[in-house]
Every structure is written in structure tokens, then in C-alpha cells.
mmCIF file of C-alpha atoms and ligand atoms in Angstrom:
data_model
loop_
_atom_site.group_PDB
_atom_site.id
_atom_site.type_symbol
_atom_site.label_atom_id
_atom_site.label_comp_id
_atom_site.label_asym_id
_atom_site.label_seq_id
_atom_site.Cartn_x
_atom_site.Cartn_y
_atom_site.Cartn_z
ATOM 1 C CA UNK A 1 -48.671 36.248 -1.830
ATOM 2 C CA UNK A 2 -46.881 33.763 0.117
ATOM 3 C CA UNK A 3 -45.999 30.419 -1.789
ATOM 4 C CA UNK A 4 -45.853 26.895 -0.618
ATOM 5 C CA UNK A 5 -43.026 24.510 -1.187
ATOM 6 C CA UNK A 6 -43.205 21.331 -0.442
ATOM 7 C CA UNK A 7 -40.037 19.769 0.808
ATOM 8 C CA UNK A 8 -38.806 17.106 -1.890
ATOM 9 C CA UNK A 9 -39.588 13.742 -1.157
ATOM 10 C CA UNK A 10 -37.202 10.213 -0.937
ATOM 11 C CA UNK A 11 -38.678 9.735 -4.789
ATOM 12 C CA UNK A 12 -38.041 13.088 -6.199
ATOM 13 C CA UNK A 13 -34.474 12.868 -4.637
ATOM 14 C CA UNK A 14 -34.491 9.513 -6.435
ATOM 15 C CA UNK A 15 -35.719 10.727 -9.385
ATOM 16 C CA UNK A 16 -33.216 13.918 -9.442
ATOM 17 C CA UNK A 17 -30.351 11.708 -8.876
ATOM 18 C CA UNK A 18 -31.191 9.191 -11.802
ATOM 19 C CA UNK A 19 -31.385 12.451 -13.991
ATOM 20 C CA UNK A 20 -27.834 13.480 -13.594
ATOM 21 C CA UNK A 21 -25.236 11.897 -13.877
ATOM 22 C CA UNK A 22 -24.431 8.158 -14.650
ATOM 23 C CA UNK A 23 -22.043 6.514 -12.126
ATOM 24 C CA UNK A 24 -19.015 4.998 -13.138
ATOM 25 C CA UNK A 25 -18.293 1.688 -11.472
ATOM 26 C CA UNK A 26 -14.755 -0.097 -11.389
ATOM 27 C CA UNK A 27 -14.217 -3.544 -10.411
ATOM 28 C CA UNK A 28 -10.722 -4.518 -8.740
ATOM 29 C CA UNK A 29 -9.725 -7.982 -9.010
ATOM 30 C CA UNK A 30 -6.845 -10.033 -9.773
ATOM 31 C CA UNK A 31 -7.780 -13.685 -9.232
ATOM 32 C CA UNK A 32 -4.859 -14.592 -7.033
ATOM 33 C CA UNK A 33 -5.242 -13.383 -2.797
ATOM 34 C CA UNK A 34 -2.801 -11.357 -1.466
ATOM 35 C CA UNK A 35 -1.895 -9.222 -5.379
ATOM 36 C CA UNK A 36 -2.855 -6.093 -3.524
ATOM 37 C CA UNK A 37 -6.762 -5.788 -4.754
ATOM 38 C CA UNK A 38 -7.745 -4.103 -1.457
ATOM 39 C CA UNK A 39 -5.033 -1.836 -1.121
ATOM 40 C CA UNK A 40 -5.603 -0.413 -4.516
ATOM 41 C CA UNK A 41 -8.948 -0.061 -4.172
ATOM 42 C CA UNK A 42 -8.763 1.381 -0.898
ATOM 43 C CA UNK A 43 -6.108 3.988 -1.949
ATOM 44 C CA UNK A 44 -7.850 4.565 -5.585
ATOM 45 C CA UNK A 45 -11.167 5.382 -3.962
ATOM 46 C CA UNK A 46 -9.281 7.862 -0.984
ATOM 47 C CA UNK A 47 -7.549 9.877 -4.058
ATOM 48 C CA UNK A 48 -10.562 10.250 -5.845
ATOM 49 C CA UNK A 49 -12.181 11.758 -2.906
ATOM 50 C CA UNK A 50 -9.437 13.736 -2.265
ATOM 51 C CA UNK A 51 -9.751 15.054 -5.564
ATOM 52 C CA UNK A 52 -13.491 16.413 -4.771
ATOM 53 C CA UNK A 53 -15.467 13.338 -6.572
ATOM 54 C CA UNK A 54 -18.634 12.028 -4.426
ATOM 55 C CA UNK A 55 -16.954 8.519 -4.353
ATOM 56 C CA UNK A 56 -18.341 5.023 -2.853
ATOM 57 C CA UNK A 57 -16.377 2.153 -2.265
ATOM 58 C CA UNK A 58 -18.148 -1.215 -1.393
ATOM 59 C CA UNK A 59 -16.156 -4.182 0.283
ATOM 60 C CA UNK A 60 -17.244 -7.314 -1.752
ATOM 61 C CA UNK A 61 -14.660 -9.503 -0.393
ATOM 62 C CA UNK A 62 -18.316 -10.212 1.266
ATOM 63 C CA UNK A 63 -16.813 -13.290 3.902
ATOM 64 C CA UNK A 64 -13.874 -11.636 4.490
ATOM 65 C CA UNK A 65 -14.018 -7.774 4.293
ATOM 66 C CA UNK A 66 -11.270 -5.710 5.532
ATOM 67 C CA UNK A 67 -11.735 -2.800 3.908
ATOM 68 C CA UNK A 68 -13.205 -1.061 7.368
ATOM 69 C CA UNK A 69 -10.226 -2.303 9.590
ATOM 70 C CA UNK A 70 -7.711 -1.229 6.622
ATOM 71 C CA UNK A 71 -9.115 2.683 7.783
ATOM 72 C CA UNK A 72 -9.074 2.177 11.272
ATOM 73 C CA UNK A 73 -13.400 2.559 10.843
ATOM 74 C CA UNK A 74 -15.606 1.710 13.189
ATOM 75 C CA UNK A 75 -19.015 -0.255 11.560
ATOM 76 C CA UNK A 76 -22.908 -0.872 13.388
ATOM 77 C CA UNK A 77 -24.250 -2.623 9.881
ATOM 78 C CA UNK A 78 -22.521 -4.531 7.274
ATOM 79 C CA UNK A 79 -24.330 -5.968 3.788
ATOM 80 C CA UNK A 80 -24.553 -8.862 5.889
ATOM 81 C CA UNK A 81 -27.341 -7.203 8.284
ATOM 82 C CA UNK A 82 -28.309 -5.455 4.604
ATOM 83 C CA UNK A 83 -28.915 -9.234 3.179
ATOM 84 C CA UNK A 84 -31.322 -10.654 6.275
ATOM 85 C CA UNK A 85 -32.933 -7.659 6.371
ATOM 86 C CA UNK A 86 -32.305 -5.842 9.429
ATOM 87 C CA UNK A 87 -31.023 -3.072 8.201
ATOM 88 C CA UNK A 88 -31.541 -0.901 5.143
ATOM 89 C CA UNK A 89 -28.078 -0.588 2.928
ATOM 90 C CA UNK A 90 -28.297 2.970 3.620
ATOM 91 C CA UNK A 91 -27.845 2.310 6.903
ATOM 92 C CA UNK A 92 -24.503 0.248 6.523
ATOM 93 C CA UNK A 93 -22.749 3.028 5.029
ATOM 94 C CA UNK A 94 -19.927 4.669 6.973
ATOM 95 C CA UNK A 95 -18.036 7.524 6.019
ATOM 96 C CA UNK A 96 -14.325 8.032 5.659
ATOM 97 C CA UNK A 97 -11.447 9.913 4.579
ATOM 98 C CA UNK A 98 -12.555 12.931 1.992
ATOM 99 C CA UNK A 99 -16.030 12.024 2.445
ATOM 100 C CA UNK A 100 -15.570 8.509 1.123
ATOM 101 C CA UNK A 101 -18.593 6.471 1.852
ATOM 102 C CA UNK A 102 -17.960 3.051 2.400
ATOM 103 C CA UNK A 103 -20.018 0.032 2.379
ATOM 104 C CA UNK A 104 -18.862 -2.715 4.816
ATOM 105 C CA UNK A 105 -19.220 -6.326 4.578
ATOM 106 C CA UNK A 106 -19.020 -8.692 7.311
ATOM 107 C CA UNK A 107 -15.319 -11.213 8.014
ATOM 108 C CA UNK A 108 -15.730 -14.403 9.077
ATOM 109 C CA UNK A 109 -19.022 -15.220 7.960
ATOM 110 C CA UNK A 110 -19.082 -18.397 5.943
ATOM 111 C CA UNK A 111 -22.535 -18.011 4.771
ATOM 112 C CA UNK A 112 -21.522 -13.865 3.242
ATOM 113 C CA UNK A 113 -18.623 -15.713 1.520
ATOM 114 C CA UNK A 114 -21.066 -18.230 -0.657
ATOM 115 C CA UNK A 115 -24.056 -15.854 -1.138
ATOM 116 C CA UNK A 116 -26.650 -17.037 -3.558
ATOM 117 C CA UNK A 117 -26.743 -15.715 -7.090
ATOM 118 C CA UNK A 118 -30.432 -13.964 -5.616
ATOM 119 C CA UNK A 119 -28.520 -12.616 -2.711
ATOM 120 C CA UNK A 120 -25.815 -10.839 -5.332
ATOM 121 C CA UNK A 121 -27.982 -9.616 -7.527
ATOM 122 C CA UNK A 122 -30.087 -8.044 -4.840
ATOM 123 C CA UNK A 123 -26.828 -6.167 -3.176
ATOM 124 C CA UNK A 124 -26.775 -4.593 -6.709
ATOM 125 C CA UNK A 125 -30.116 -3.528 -6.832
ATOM 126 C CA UNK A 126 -30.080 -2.298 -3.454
ATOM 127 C CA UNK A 127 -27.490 0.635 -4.989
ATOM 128 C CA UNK A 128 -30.637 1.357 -7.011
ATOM 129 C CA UNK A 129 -32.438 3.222 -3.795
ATOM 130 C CA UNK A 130 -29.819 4.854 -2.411
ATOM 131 C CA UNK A 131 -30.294 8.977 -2.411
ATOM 132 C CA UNK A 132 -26.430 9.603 -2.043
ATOM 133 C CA UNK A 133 -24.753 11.578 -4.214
ATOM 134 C CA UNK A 134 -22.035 9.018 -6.480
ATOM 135 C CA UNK A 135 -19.981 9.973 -9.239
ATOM 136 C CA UNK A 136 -17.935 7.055 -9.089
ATOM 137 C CA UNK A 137 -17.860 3.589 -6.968
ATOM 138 C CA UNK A 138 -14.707 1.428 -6.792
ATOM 139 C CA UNK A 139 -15.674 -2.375 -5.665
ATOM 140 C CA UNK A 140 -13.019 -4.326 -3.678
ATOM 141 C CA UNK A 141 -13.811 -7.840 -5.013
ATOM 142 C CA UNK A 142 -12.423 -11.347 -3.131
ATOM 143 C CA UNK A 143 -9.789 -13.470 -4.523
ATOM 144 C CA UNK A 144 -10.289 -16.366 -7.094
ATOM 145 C CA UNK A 145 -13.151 -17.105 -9.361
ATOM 146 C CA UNK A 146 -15.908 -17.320 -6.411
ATOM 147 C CA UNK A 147 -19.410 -16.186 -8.394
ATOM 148 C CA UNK A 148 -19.465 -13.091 -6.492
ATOM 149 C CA UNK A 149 -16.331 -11.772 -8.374
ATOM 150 C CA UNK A 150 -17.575 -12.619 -11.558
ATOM 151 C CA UNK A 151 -21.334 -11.213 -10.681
ATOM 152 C CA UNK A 152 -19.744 -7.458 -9.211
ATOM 153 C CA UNK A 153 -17.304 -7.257 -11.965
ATOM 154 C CA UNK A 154 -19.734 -7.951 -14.728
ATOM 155 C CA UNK A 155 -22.103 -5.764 -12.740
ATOM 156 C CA UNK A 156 -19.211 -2.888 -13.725
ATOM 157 C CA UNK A 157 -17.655 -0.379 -16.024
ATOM 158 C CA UNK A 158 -14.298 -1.139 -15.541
ATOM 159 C CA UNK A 159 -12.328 -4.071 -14.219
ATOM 160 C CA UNK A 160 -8.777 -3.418 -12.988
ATOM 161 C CA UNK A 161 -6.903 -7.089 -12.913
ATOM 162 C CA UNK A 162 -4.169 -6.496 -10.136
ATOM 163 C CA UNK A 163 -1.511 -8.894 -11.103
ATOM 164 C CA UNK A 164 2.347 -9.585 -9.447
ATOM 165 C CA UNK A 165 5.411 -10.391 -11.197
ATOM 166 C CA UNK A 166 5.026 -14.071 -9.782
ATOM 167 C CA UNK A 167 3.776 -17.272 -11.917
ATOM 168 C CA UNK A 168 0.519 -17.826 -9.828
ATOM 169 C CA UNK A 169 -0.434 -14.364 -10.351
ATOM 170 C CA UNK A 170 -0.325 -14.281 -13.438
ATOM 171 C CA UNK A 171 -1.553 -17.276 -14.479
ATOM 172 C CA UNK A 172 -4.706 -16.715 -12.160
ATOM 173 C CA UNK A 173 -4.935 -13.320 -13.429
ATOM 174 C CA UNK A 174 -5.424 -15.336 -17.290
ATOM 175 C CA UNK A 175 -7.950 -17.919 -15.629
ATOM 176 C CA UNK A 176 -10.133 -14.755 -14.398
ATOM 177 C CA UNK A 177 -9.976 -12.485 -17.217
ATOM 178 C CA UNK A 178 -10.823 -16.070 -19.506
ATOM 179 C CA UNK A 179 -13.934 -16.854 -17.330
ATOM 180 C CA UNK A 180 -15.061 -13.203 -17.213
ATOM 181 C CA UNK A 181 -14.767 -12.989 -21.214
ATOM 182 C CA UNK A 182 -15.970 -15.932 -21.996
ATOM 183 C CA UNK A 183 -19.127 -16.412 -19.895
ATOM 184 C CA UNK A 184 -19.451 -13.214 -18.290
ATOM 185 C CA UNK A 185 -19.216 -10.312 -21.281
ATOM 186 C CA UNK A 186 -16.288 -8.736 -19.880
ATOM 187 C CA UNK A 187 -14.044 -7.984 -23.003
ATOM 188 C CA UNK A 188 -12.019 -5.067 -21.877
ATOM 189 C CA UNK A 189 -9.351 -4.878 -18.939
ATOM 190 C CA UNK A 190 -7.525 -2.562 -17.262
ATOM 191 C CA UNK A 191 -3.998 -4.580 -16.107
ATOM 192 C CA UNK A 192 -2.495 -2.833 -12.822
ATOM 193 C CA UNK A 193 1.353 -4.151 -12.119
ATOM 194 C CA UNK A 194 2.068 -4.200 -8.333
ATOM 195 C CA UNK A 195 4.546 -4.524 -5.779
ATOM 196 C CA UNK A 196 7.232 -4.021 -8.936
ATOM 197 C CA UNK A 197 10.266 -3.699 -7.665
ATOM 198 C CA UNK A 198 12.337 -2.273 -10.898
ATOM 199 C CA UNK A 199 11.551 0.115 -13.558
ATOM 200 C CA UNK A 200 10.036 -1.708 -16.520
ATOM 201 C CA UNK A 201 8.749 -4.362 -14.582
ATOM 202 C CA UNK A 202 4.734 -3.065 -15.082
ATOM 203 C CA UNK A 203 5.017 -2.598 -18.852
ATOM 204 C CA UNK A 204 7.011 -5.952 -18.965
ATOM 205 C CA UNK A 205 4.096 -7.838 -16.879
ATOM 206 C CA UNK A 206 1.511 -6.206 -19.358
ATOM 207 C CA UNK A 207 3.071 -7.511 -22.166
ATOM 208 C CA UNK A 208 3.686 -11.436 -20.782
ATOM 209 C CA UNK A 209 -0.401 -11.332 -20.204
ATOM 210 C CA UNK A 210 -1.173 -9.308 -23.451
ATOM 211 C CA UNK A 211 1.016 -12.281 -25.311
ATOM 212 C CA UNK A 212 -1.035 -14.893 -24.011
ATOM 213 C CA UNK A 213 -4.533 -13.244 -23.979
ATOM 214 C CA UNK A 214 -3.866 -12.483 -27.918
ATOM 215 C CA UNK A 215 -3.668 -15.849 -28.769
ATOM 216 C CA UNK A 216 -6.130 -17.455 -26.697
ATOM 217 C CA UNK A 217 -8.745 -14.973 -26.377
ATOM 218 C CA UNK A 218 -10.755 -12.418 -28.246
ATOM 219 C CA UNK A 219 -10.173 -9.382 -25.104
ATOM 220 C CA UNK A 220 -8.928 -5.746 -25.246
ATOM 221 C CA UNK A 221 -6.244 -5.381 -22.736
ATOM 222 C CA UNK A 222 -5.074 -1.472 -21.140
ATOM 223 C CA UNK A 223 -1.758 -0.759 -18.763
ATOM 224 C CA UNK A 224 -3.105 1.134 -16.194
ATOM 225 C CA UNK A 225 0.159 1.291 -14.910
ATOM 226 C CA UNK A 226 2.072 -0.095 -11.994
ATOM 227 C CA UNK A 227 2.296 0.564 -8.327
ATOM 228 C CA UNK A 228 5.862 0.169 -6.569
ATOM 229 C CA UNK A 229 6.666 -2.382 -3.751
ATOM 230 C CA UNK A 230 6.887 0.297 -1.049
ATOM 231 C CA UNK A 231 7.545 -0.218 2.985
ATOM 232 C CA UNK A 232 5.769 3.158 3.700
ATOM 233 C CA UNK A 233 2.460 0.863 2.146
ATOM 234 C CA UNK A 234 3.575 -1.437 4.760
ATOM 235 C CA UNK A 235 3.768 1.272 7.658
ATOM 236 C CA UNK A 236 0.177 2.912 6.237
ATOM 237 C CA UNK A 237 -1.542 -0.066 7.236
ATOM 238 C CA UNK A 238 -0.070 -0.245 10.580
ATOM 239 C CA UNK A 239 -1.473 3.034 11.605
ATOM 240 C CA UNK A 240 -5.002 2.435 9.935
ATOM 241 C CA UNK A 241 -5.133 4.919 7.248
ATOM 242 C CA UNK A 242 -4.510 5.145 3.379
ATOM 243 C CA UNK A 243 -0.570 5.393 2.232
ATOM 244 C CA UNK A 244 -2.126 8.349 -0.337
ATOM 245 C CA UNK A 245 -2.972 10.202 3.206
ATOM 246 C CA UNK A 246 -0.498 9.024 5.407
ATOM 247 C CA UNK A 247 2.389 9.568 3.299
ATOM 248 C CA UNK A 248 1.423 11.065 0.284
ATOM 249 C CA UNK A 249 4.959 11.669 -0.924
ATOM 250 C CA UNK A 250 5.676 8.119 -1.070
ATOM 251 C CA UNK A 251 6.308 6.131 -4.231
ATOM 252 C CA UNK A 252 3.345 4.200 -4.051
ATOM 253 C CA UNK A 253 1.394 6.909 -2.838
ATOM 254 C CA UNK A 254 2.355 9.036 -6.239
ATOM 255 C CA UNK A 255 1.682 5.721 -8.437
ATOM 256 C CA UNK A 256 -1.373 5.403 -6.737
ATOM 257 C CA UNK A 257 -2.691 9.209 -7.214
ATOM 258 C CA UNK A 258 -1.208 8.701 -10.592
ATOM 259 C CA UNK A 259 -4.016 5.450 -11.412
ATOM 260 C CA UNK A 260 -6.368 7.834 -9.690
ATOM 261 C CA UNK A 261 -6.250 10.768 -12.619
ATOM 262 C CA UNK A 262 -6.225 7.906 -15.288
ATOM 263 C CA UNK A 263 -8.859 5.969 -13.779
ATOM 264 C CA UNK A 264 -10.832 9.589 -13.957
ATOM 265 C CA UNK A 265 -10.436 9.905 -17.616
ATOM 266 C CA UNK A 266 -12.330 6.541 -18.172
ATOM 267 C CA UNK A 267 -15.653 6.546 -19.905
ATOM 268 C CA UNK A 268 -18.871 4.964 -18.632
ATOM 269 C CA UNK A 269 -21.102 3.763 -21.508
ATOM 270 C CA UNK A 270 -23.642 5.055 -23.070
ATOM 271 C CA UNK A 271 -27.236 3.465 -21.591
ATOM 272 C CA UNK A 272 -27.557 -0.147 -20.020
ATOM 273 C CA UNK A 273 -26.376 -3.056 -21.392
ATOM 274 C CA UNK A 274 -29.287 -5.125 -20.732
ATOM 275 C CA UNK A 275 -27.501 -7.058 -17.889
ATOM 276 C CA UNK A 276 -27.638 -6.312 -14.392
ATOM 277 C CA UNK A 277 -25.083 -3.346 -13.608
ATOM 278 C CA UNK A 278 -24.809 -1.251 -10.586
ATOM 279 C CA UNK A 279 -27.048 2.161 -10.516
ATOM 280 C CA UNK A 280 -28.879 1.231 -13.706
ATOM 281 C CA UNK A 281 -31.513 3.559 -13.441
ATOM 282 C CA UNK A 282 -29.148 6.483 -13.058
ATOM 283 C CA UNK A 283 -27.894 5.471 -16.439
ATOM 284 C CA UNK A 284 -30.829 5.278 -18.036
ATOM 285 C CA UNK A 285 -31.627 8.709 -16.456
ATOM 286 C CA UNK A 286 -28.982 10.426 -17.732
ATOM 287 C CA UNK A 287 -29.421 8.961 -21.150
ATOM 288 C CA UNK A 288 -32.904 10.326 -21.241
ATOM 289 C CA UNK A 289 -32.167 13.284 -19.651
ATOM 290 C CA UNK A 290 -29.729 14.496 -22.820
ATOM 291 C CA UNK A 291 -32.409 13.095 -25.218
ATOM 292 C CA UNK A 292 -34.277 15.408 -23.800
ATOM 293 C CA UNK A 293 -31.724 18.121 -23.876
ATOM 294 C CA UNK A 294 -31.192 17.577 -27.867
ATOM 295 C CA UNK A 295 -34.701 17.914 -28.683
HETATM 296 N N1 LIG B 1 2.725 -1.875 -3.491
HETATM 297 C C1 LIG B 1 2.857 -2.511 -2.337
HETATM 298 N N2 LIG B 1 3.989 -2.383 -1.595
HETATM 299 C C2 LIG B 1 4.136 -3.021 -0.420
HETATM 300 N N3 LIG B 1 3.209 -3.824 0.128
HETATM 301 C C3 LIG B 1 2.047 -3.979 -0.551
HETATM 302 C C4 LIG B 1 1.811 -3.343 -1.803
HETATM 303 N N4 LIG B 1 0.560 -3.701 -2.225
HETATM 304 C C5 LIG B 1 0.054 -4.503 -1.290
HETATM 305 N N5 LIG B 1 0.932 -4.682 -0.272
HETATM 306 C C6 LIG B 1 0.771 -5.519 0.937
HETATM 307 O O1 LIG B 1 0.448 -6.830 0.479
HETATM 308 C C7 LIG B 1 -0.470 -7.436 1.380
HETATM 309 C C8 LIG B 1 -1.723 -7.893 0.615
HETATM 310 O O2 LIG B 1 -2.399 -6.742 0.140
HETATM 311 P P1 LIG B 1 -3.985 -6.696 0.037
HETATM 312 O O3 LIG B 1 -4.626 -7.104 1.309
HETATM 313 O O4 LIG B 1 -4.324 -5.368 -0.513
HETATM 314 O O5 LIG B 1 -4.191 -7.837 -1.043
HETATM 315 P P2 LIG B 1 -5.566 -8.471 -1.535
HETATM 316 O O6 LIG B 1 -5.350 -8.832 -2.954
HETATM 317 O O7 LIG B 1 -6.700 -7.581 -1.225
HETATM 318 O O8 LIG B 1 -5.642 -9.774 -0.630
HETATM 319 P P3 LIG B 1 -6.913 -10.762 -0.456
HETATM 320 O O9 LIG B 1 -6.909 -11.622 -1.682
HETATM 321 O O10 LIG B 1 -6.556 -11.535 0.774
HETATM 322 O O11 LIG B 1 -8.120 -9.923 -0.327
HETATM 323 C C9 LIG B 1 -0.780 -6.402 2.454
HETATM 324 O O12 LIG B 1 0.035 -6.641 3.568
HETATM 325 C C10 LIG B 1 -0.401 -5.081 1.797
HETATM 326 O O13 LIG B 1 -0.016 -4.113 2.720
HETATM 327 MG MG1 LIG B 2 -8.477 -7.962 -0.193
#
């Protein structure tokens, strides 16, 4: 007797994928422009992938996104097309290195750069739809305190604060993790040293912002460690690929893989928080599905 299967549909793909596994979502950020934000988010998510993860990375330095260029990638759609509606996000999505699958957003484009809070919070929906496989998504945020940086990294798990040994980092790095614990929920922080150029330097950093965040504000703050000033960085992005790839034996390439396997050991809660967050649903799924699994 011969038996029919029916082939599964968009909604039971949906529906399979929001029964597995939640998706844990990090934030880079760093409030100052030029810490390094894209470069670690760029080489976190590449190292990830290398290490077999299904990992997304979305560019939401939305008005000027270089995430693409930084991988020598070639784009048709960006969130841009995603946000007037001529393209599904699905459609933006390129793929890169290790299967990375990157989300694009558009440079140059003053209206991306001052999108409405409707327009963020429906690029954060949109993530609800997708069928692809995630276990983890790293967003690239902009510099400075723009609403989108405070909207994406409330929407996460995680928040890595990129900060430089150099007054203006810091003190911007304070100003952002201030604004996102006092009026956007955000009470833990992972603080990522960069460009150090001596040994000590990271730990030292962490402790100069830990000082000041203890007596001003009610945060937890982590060292995630700290990532070298390294020329071979410099020559990665010259030939369009990640330093992790291109010269994996490099010192920022090891600090980097090094972030990678801590950043993997990081916990994504348990159920929404009953604010908008990235691949809700799948949360919720996954907290059902091991209700169900207990009973
Ligand atoms: N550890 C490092 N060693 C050497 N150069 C680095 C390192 N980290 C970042 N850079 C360089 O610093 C510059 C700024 O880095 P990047 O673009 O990642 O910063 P950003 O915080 O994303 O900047 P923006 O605020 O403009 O988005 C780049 O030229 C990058 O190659
Ligand atoms: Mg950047």
C-alpha cells in the first residue's frame, strides 16, 4: 500500500523551527565610531561558522553598512529594499564564509540611518518568518546612541560594549551602557578591550569602566576579553576577507577565535521577556517544546 506524503509546507517549516532551538542573539556596540564594532562582529560571526554553528549576522549600522564590502560580497537586496517593500528579507540574505548568512543594509542612505521606531521594530519581526536554520545571530550595530542601537541591542541576549584604551571611548562606552540600563532594560554587559597594545591593558580597561559603572549604576559588567592591535587586521581588510580566515595564526585572529568559544558558552534565557526581541517565537517554541518533554 503505497503512502502519501505531503511535502512540508513554509508553516510547518516555521513551526518546526520555532520548536527547536531558541536563538541566541548578541549585540556589538561600543558607543564611540571607529572602536572596532564591525570588525568584531564580522570576525566573531566567521569563527562561529567555522566552528559548524548555523550563524546570521545582520548589518544594523542601517545608513552606513559595511559589513558586505568588509567580505569582498556582492549584494541585489539590502533591509533597505526589505523596509519599502520590494523585497522579502529572505531575499536580502547573502551567504558567506562557513555558510555565514548575512543580512545587508544599505550605505549612504540618509533616510536607513534615521528609521522610524515602526520601521525597527518591523526589521525585528521580519526575523520572525524566516525558515533558515539559526543557532546564533551576531548584530553589527552603528556608533553612538542613535535609537536603532538602543532598539537592536535591547532586542538581544547579549551586548558586547567594544571599548579602546582612549578617553572618548570610554567615556561613550559609560553614556551607552547608562542609556541602555536605564531606559532600555539592559543590565548585563559583556566589555571587549581592543586594539590593546600591551598585556594587561584589557583587564585594566575593564576595571576603569567597572569602577565607574559601580558607583553610578545598578549593571552587571563581564571581561570578555581583549583583542590585540594587529597589522595583519589591517592587511585582512585589504584583501576583503575575515583576519580569522585570512590569517588565522595571527594575534588577533587567536583573540578573536578565543571571544568566539566564550561567546558560545553564553546562555540565552529562558522564554520572552515581554519586550520585543529577535526570533521570539522560536523562544517561546522551545520553551513549550520541553514543557512538553517533562510532562
Ligand atoms: N584589533 C585591531 N587591530 C588593528 N586594527 C583594527 C583592530 N580593530 C579594528 N581595527 C581597524 O580599525 C578601524 C575601525 O574598525 P571598524 O570599522 O571595525 O570600527 P567600527 O566601530 O565598526 O566603526 P564605525 O563606528 O565607523 O562603524 C578599521 O580600519 C579596522 O581595520
Ligand atoms: Mg562599523
Amino acid at each position: 500500500m503505497s503512502e502519501t506524503r505531503l511535502s512540508p509546507t513554509r508553516a510547518d517549516l516555521l513551526a518546526e523551527l520555532n520548536a527547536t532551538r531558541p536563538v541566541k542573539v548578541i549585540a556589538v556596540t561600543g558607543g564611540k565610531g571607529g572602536v572596532g564594532k564591525t570588525t568584531v562582529s564580522v570576525n566573531l560571526a566567521v569563527s562561529i561558522a567555522a566552528q559548524g554553528r548555523n550563524v546570521m549576522l545582520l548589518d544594523a549600522d542601517l545608513g552606513m553598512a559595511n559589513v558586505d564590502v568588509l567580505l569582498g560580497l556582492h549584494t541585489r537586496f539590502h533591509l533597505g529594499h526589505v523596509i519599502k517593500g520590494e523585497c522579502l528579507l529572505e531575499d536580502a540574505i547573502i551567504t558567506g564564509p562557513h555558510g555565514l548568512q548575512i543580512v545587508p543594509a544599505s550605505s549612504g542612505v540618509k533616510h536607513m540611518a534615521n528609521l522610524s521606531a515602526a520601521e525597527q521594530a518591523g526589521i525585528i519581526r521580519a526575523f520572525s518568518d524566516l525558515y533558515h536554520k539559526v543557532e546564533v545571530m551576531i548584530i553589527d550595530t552603528a556608533a553612538g546612541l542613535h535609537e536603532s542601537v538602543t532598539t537592536f541591542s535591547e532586542a538581544a541576549h547579549h551586548v558586547v560594549v567594544v571599548v579602546c584604551d582612549e578617553p572618548a571611548s570610554i567615556t561613550d562606552a559609560y553614556a551607552l551602557i547608562k542609556v541602555l540600563s536605564r531606559e532600555h532594560r539592559v543590565q548585563r554587559f559583556q566589555i571587549l578591550a581592543n586594539q590593546t597594545r600591551r598585556s594587561g591593558e584589557g583587564v585594566e580597561l575593564f576595571k576603569k569602566i567597572s569602577k565607574v559603572c559601580d558607583r553610578f549604576l545598578n549593571v552587571g559588567l563581564e571581561y570578555a576579553g581583549c583583542i590585540p592591535f594587529d597589522e595583519y587586521l589591517r592587511r585582512s581588510v585589504q584583501h576583503q576577507t575575515a583576519v580569522v580566515d585570512a590569517y588565522p595564526a595571527s594575534i588577533s585572529s587567536i583573540a578573536l577565535k578565543k571571544l568566539a568559544s566564550t561567546a558560545d558558552k553564553w546562555l540565552v534565557p529562558q522564554g520572552a521577556r515581554g519586550h520585543l526581541e529577535f526570533f521570539v517565537e522560536r523562544m517561546v517554541g522551545a520553551e513549550l517544546g520541553s514543557l512538553t518533554v517533562l510532562q
